[in-house]
mmCIF file of C-alpha atoms and ligand atoms in Angstrom:
data_model
loop_
_atom_site.group_PDB
_atom_site.id
_atom_site.type_symbol
_atom_site.label_atom_id
_atom_site.label_comp_id
_atom_site.label_asym_id
_atom_site.label_seq_id
_atom_site.Cartn_x
_atom_site.Cartn_y
_atom_site.Cartn_z
ATOM 1 C CA UNK R 1230 105.487 102.505 119.535
ATOM 2 C CA UNK R 1231 106.736 105.839 119.280
ATOM 3 C CA UNK R 1232 107.625 108.955 121.109
ATOM 4 C CA UNK R 1233 104.760 110.656 123.164
ATOM 5 C CA UNK R 1234 105.400 113.775 120.862
ATOM 6 C CA UNK R 1235 103.545 111.880 118.212
ATOM 7 C CA UNK R 1236 99.994 110.787 117.861
ATOM 8 C CA UNK R 1237 99.901 107.596 115.663
ATOM 9 C CA UNK R 1238 98.290 107.865 112.491
ATOM 10 C CA UNK R 1239 96.714 105.054 110.157
ATOM 11 C CA UNK R 1240 95.528 106.026 106.722
ATOM 12 C CA UNK R 1241 93.602 104.084 104.450
ATOM 13 C CA UNK R 1242 94.291 104.331 100.686
ATOM 14 C CA UNK R 1243 91.439 102.810 98.906
ATOM 15 C CA UNK R 1244 92.892 103.501 95.520
ATOM 16 C CA UNK R 1245 90.579 102.785 92.526
ATOM 17 C CA UNK R 1246 88.547 99.889 94.005
ATOM 18 C CA UNK R 1247 84.861 99.371 94.936
ATOM 19 C CA UNK R 1248 81.649 101.513 94.050
ATOM 20 C CA UNK R 1249 79.343 103.731 95.831
ATOM 21 C CA UNK R 1250 77.458 101.107 97.610
ATOM 22 C CA UNK R 1251 80.556 99.098 98.841
ATOM 23 C CA UNK R 1252 82.079 102.433 100.013
ATOM 24 C CA UNK R 1253 79.092 102.887 102.145
ATOM 25 C CA UNK R 1254 79.242 99.400 103.545
ATOM 26 C CA UNK R 1255 82.950 99.695 104.272
ATOM 27 C CA UNK R 1256 82.398 102.890 106.166
ATOM 28 C CA UNK R 1257 79.442 101.442 108.288
ATOM 29 C CA UNK R 1258 81.734 98.640 109.120
ATOM 30 C CA UNK R 1259 84.530 101.064 110.164
ATOM 31 C CA UNK R 1260 82.247 103.256 112.110
ATOM 32 C CA UNK R 1261 80.762 100.215 113.804
ATOM 33 C CA UNK R 1262 84.355 98.921 114.717
ATOM 34 C CA UNK R 1263 84.872 102.128 116.758
ATOM 35 C CA UNK R 1264 88.269 102.534 114.756
ATOM 36 C CA UNK R 1265 88.016 106.396 115.093
ATOM 37 C CA UNK R 1266 87.522 106.348 119.001
ATOM 38 C CA UNK R 1267 90.933 104.546 119.896
ATOM 39 C CA UNK R 1268 94.367 106.423 120.580
ATOM 40 C CA UNK R 1269 95.508 106.374 116.972
ATOM 41 C CA UNK R 1270 94.172 108.954 114.576
ATOM 42 C CA UNK R 1271 92.562 107.267 111.552
ATOM 43 C CA UNK R 1272 92.018 108.582 108.171
ATOM 44 C CA UNK R 1273 90.491 107.215 104.800
ATOM 45 C CA UNK R 1274 91.302 108.280 101.346
ATOM 46 C CA UNK R 1275 88.435 107.166 99.096
ATOM 47 C CA UNK R 1276 88.505 107.996 95.147
ATOM 48 C CA UNK R 1277 87.683 111.607 94.691
ATOM 49 C CA UNK R 1278 83.926 110.945 93.656
ATOM 50 C CA UNK R 1279 83.105 109.342 96.826
ATOM 51 C CA UNK R 1280 84.852 111.816 99.164
ATOM 52 C CA UNK R 1281 81.700 113.937 100.065
ATOM 53 C CA UNK R 1282 79.417 110.909 100.666
ATOM 54 C CA UNK R 1283 82.007 109.308 102.806
ATOM 55 C CA UNK R 1284 82.786 112.193 104.704
ATOM 56 C CA UNK R 1285 79.027 112.903 105.747
ATOM 57 C CA UNK R 1286 78.727 109.251 106.652
ATOM 58 C CA UNK R 1287 81.927 109.529 108.820
ATOM 59 C CA UNK R 1288 80.668 112.601 110.602
ATOM 60 C CA UNK R 1289 80.804 112.147 114.448
ATOM 61 C CA UNK R 1290 83.058 108.857 114.097
ATOM 62 C CA UNK R 1291 86.435 110.498 114.738
ATOM 63 C CA UNK R 1292 87.556 109.119 111.423
ATOM 64 C CA UNK R 1293 88.800 111.762 108.931
ATOM 65 C CA UNK R 1294 89.080 111.822 105.003
ATOM 66 C CA UNK R 1295 91.777 112.561 102.726
ATOM 67 C CA UNK R 1296 92.338 112.911 98.940
ATOM 68 C CA UNK R 1297 94.642 110.191 97.158
ATOM 69 C CA UNK R 1298 96.255 113.079 95.019
ATOM 70 C CA UNK R 1299 96.001 116.682 94.256
ATOM 71 C CA UNK R 1300 96.620 119.229 91.470
ATOM 72 C CA UNK R 1301 100.020 121.270 91.723
ATOM 73 C CA UNK R 1302 98.037 124.225 90.301
ATOM 74 C CA UNK R 1303 95.437 126.436 92.179
ATOM 75 C CA UNK R 1304 92.714 126.508 89.524
ATOM 76 C CA UNK R 1305 92.151 126.817 86.050
ATOM 77 C CA UNK R 1306 91.958 124.843 82.734
ATOM 78 C CA UNK R 1307 93.064 121.489 84.109
ATOM 79 C CA UNK R 1308 90.901 118.914 82.834
ATOM 80 C CA UNK R 1309 90.488 116.057 84.981
ATOM 81 C CA UNK R 1310 92.354 117.357 88.003
ATOM 82 C CA UNK R 1311 91.434 118.262 91.549
ATOM 83 C CA UNK R 1312 92.634 121.414 93.279
ATOM 84 C CA UNK R 1313 93.746 121.463 97.045
ATOM 85 C CA UNK R 1314 90.909 124.029 97.656
ATOM 86 C CA UNK R 1315 88.390 121.703 96.366
ATOM 87 C CA UNK R 1316 89.605 118.920 98.743
ATOM 88 C CA UNK R 1317 89.459 121.469 101.417
ATOM 89 C CA UNK R 1318 85.914 122.322 100.288
ATOM 90 C CA UNK R 1319 84.631 118.711 100.925
ATOM 91 C CA UNK R 1320 86.186 118.429 104.375
ATOM 92 C CA UNK R 1321 89.700 116.717 103.629
ATOM 93 C CA UNK R 1322 92.599 117.213 106.101
ATOM 94 C CA UNK R 1323 95.001 115.076 104.377
ATOM 95 C CA UNK R 1324 96.100 114.222 100.844
ATOM 96 C CA UNK R 1325 98.521 111.553 99.575
ATOM 97 C CA UNK R 1326 101.274 113.118 97.298
ATOM 98 C CA UNK R 1327 103.918 111.032 95.449
ATOM 99 C CA UNK R 1328 102.354 107.643 95.719
ATOM 100 C CA UNK R 1329 104.381 105.199 93.817
ATOM 101 C CA UNK R 1330 101.758 104.270 91.631
ATOM 102 C CA UNK R 1331 101.395 108.034 90.666
ATOM 103 C CA UNK R 1332 105.044 108.193 90.124
ATOM 104 C CA UNK R 1333 105.296 104.995 88.020
ATOM 105 C CA UNK R 1334 102.083 104.830 86.056
ATOM 106 C CA UNK R 1335 101.689 108.509 85.538
ATOM 107 C CA UNK R 1336 105.406 109.634 85.290
ATOM 108 C CA UNK R 1337 105.128 112.087 88.327
ATOM 109 C CA UNK R 1338 108.554 113.588 88.813
ATOM 110 C CA UNK R 1339 110.096 114.450 92.085
ATOM 111 C CA UNK R 1340 109.651 118.164 91.097
ATOM 112 C CA UNK R 1341 105.672 117.514 90.329
ATOM 113 C CA UNK R 1342 105.345 115.776 93.619
ATOM 114 C CA UNK R 1343 107.240 118.693 95.375
ATOM 115 C CA UNK R 1344 104.827 121.118 93.677
ATOM 116 C CA UNK R 1345 101.708 119.191 94.790
ATOM 117 C CA UNK R 1346 103.359 118.995 98.347
ATOM 118 C CA UNK R 1347 103.501 122.790 98.059
ATOM 119 C CA UNK R 1348 99.998 123.117 96.874
ATOM 120 C CA UNK R 1349 98.502 121.077 99.518
ATOM 121 C CA UNK R 1350 100.481 122.940 102.343
ATOM 122 C CA UNK R 1351 99.469 126.432 100.919
ATOM 123 C CA UNK R 1352 95.711 125.296 101.629
ATOM 124 C CA UNK R 1353 96.202 123.773 104.870
ATOM 125 C CA UNK R 1354 96.119 120.279 104.125
ATOM 126 C CA UNK R 1355 98.531 117.695 105.456
ATOM 127 C CA UNK R 1356 100.410 116.079 102.899
ATOM 128 C CA UNK R 1357 101.397 112.546 103.342
ATOM 129 C CA UNK R 1358 104.458 112.426 101.162
ATOM 130 C CA UNK R 1359 105.287 108.886 100.025
ATOM 131 C CA UNK R 1360 108.912 108.010 99.277
ATOM 132 C CA UNK R 1361 110.304 104.602 98.411
ATOM 133 C CA UNK R 1362 112.792 102.529 96.406
ATOM 134 C CA UNK R 1363 112.078 99.895 93.898
ATOM 135 C CA UNK R 1364 113.482 96.399 94.212
ATOM 136 C CA UNK R 1365 116.091 97.043 91.752
ATOM 137 C CA UNK R 1366 117.241 100.099 93.797
ATOM 138 C CA UNK R 1367 117.302 98.149 96.936
ATOM 139 C CA UNK R 1368 119.351 95.387 95.364
ATOM 140 C CA UNK R 1369 121.692 98.147 93.875
ATOM 141 C CA UNK R 1370 122.246 99.351 97.390
ATOM 142 C CA UNK R 1371 120.617 102.758 96.345
ATOM 143 C CA UNK R 1372 117.768 102.988 99.049
ATOM 144 C CA UNK R 1373 119.463 105.708 100.870
ATOM 145 C CA UNK R 1374 120.085 107.676 97.702
ATOM 146 C CA UNK R 1375 116.721 107.349 96.276
ATOM 147 C CA UNK R 1376 114.787 108.254 99.667
ATOM 148 C CA UNK R 1377 116.984 111.458 100.114
ATOM 149 C CA UNK R 1378 116.608 112.456 96.563
ATOM 150 C CA UNK R 1379 112.873 112.286 96.894
ATOM 151 C CA UNK R 1380 112.775 114.027 100.370
ATOM 152 C CA UNK R 1381 115.344 116.641 99.338
ATOM 153 C CA UNK R 1382 113.207 117.518 96.062
ATOM 154 C CA UNK R 1383 110.423 118.614 98.523
ATOM 155 C CA UNK R 1384 112.868 120.416 101.045
ATOM 156 C CA UNK R 1385 114.176 122.444 98.143
ATOM 157 C CA UNK R 1386 110.849 123.689 97.306
ATOM 158 C CA UNK R 1387 109.140 124.001 100.566
ATOM 159 C CA UNK R 1388 110.270 125.635 103.922
ATOM 160 C CA UNK R 1389 111.184 123.255 106.784
ATOM 161 C CA UNK R 1390 108.430 124.884 108.622
ATOM 162 C CA UNK R 1391 105.766 123.125 106.087
ATOM 163 C CA UNK R 1392 106.960 119.780 107.930
ATOM 164 C CA UNK R 1393 105.352 120.694 111.109
ATOM 165 C CA UNK R 1394 102.111 120.006 109.141
ATOM 166 C CA UNK R 1395 103.086 117.098 107.113
ATOM 167 C CA UNK R 1396 103.508 113.386 107.228
ATOM 168 C CA UNK R 1397 106.121 111.203 105.315
ATOM 169 C CA UNK R 1398 105.405 107.552 104.429
ATOM 170 C CA UNK R 1399 108.063 105.247 103.705
ATOM 171 C CA UNK R 1400 106.534 102.671 101.096
ATOM 172 C CA UNK R 1401 109.045 100.420 99.594
ATOM 173 C CA UNK R 1402 107.816 99.855 96.012
ATOM 174 C CA UNK R 1403 108.571 96.219 96.141
ATOM 175 C CA UNK R 1404 106.220 95.830 99.255
ATOM 176 C CA UNK R 1405 103.128 97.622 97.844
ATOM 177 C CA UNK R 1406 100.375 95.189 96.878
ATOM 178 C CA UNK R 1407 102.762 92.340 96.851
ATOM 179 C CA UNK R 1408 102.296 90.728 100.140
ATOM 180 C CA UNK R 1409 105.934 91.265 100.806
ATOM 181 C CA UNK R 1410 106.644 93.466 103.773
ATOM 182 C CA UNK R 1411 109.920 95.170 104.770
ATOM 183 C CA UNK R 1412 111.000 93.707 108.020
ATOM 184 C CA UNK R 1413 110.745 95.775 111.109
ATOM 185 C CA UNK R 1414 114.465 96.502 111.111
ATOM 186 C CA UNK R 1415 114.427 97.372 107.433
ATOM 187 C CA UNK R 1416 111.677 99.845 108.116
ATOM 188 C CA UNK R 1417 113.176 101.211 111.067
ATOM 189 C CA UNK R 1418 116.280 102.032 109.371
ATOM 190 C CA UNK R 1419 114.791 104.070 106.626
ATOM 191 C CA UNK R 1420 112.541 105.723 108.957
ATOM 192 C CA UNK R 1421 115.446 107.094 111.012
ATOM 193 C CA UNK R 1422 117.098 108.207 107.939
ATOM 194 C CA UNK R 1423 114.092 110.356 107.013
ATOM 195 C CA UNK R 1424 113.791 111.664 110.682
ATOM 196 C CA UNK R 1425 117.501 112.369 110.267
ATOM 197 C CA UNK R 1426 117.381 114.381 107.170
ATOM 198 C CA UNK R 1427 114.565 116.463 108.737
ATOM 199 C CA UNK R 1428 116.617 116.832 111.879
ATOM 200 C CA UNK R 1429 119.393 118.415 110.058
ATOM 201 C CA UNK R 1430 117.004 121.125 109.228
ATOM 202 C CA UNK R 1431 115.123 121.475 112.435
ATOM 203 C CA UNK R 1432 115.383 118.997 115.552
ATOM 204 C CA UNK R 1433 112.045 119.982 117.127
ATOM 205 C CA UNK R 1434 109.954 119.265 113.777
ATOM 206 C CA UNK R 1435 111.921 116.058 113.316
ATOM 207 C CA UNK R 1436 110.985 114.751 116.813
ATOM 208 C CA UNK R 1437 107.276 115.662 116.125
ATOM 209 C CA UNK R 1438 107.155 114.461 112.389
ATOM 210 C CA UNK R 1439 105.059 111.450 111.903
ATOM 211 C CA UNK R 1440 106.695 108.612 109.592
ATOM 212 C CA UNK R 1441 104.260 106.146 108.498
ATOM 213 C CA UNK R 1442 105.256 102.518 106.905
ATOM 214 C CA UNK R 1443 103.371 101.380 103.874
ATOM 215 C CA UNK R 1444 103.589 98.099 101.901
ATOM 216 C CA UNK R 1445 101.224 95.032 102.737
ATOM 217 C CA UNK R 1446 100.693 95.864 106.106
ATOM 218 C CA UNK R 1447 98.070 93.481 107.637
ATOM 219 C CA UNK R 1448 96.409 92.824 111.066
ATOM 220 C CA UNK R 1449 99.228 90.071 111.631
ATOM 221 C CA UNK R 1450 102.309 92.261 110.869
ATOM 222 C CA UNK R 1451 101.151 95.615 112.139
ATOM 223 C CA UNK R 1452 102.073 95.548 115.678
ATOM 224 C CA UNK R 1453 105.800 94.363 115.009
ATOM 225 C CA UNK R 1454 106.113 97.131 112.596
ATOM 226 C CA UNK R 1455 104.693 99.941 114.667
ATOM 227 C CA UNK R 1456 106.684 98.769 117.587
ATOM 228 C CA UNK R 1457 109.749 100.285 116.078
ATOM 229 C CA UNK R 1458 110.716 103.500 117.601
ATOM 230 C CA UNK R 1459 110.440 105.708 114.400
ATOM 231 C CA UNK R 1460 107.413 104.032 112.882
ATOM 232 C CA UNK R 1461 104.497 106.224 113.916
ATOM 233 C CA UNK R 1462 101.529 104.417 112.100
ATOM 234 C CA UNK R 1463 100.796 103.191 108.611
ATOM 235 C CA UNK R 1464 99.597 103.841 105.036
ATOM 236 C CA UNK R 1465 97.470 100.891 104.480
ATOM 237 C CA UNK R 1466 96.252 99.989 100.967
ATOM 238 C CA UNK R 1467 94.546 96.429 100.282
ATOM 239 C CA UNK R 1468 93.863 95.921 104.109
ATOM 240 C CA UNK R 1469 92.096 99.046 104.298
ATOM 241 C CA UNK R 1470 89.374 97.792 101.972
ATOM 242 C CA UNK R 1471 88.048 95.494 105.033
ATOM 243 C CA UNK R 1472 86.776 97.064 107.743
ATOM 244 C CA UNK R 1473 87.707 94.401 110.430
ATOM 245 C CA UNK R 1474 91.194 94.091 109.088
ATOM 246 C CA UNK R 1475 91.629 97.918 108.982
ATOM 247 C CA UNK R 1476 90.142 98.394 112.467
ATOM 248 C CA UNK R 1477 92.636 95.762 113.896
ATOM 249 C CA UNK R 1478 95.433 97.522 112.165
ATOM 250 C CA UNK R 1479 94.242 101.033 113.783
ATOM 251 C CA UNK R 1480 93.996 98.969 117.343
ATOM 252 C CA UNK R 1481 97.454 97.938 116.782
ATOM 253 C CA UNK R 1482 98.697 101.426 115.977
ATOM 254 C CA UNK R 1483 97.158 102.548 119.423
ATOM 255 C CA UNK R 1484 98.926 100.243 121.586
HETATM 256 C C1 LIG S 2128 99.397 101.743 99.533
HETATM 257 O O1 LIG S 2128 98.695 101.433 98.527
HETATM 258 O O2 LIG S 2128 100.110 102.640 99.773
HETATM 259 C C2 LIG S 2128 100.027 100.347 100.097
HETATM 260 C C3 LIG S 2128 100.741 100.511 101.021
HETATM 261 O O3 LIG S 2128 99.294 99.250 99.548
HETATM 262 P P1 LIG S 2128 99.194 97.836 100.260
HETATM 263 O O4 LIG S 2128 98.881 98.110 101.724
HETATM 264 O O5 LIG S 2128 98.244 96.886 99.501
HETATM 265 O O6 LIG S 2128 100.621 97.149 100.077
#
């Protein structure tokens, strides 16, 4: 696992799955598993409409809540959007920004992701900034260029100091929901690249920055990924919808 400077973090991205009753059952299972009382920090990111209920149910469990997305604007006529202040209002500590599904399905540009990151930071939320290359980009040997472009867009808008309260998630697009996982060595290489870029601006912040891996993490492959020196936990999609599986992943992060 990682340096003692960095407490491992496991974040569950529920995406747009389930319903109110299923969310309640999932949380019940998670609380019963004791996932929130291990050495790793644990957070779940339900759909917006379930945040308040899930937050209430998780009280005292040690498991936190986060949003899956946030509006870049403060307030106003933005039908359908959710402001950072609103996420704070219902008890969120984290918010995912720049998930590849938002970038691909909703055409979110690097610039918009950077503005969302800044909005989250302004309100004291910890942004989980997702970066990752497509399969084509990997095959074209463009992984490094893509990751640095996505990261630099945020660095050009937000001061390096904001990264003291931020998390970066490396999520190769070809590994998300595909059952295909980056090898520990592939993940380590990109995680070191990300930490290195932050380190060019501030070595102390880089040393304490948590860089998560996401992309088909399961109980069976979590431990080998989390054993890499620059992998500080995971952003988990599909496997976060099963309480036992997610709890095993959280346990692997705490080892
Ligand atoms: C994700 O949604 O961020 C993700 C990594 O999904 P999965 O774990 O299902 O690949």
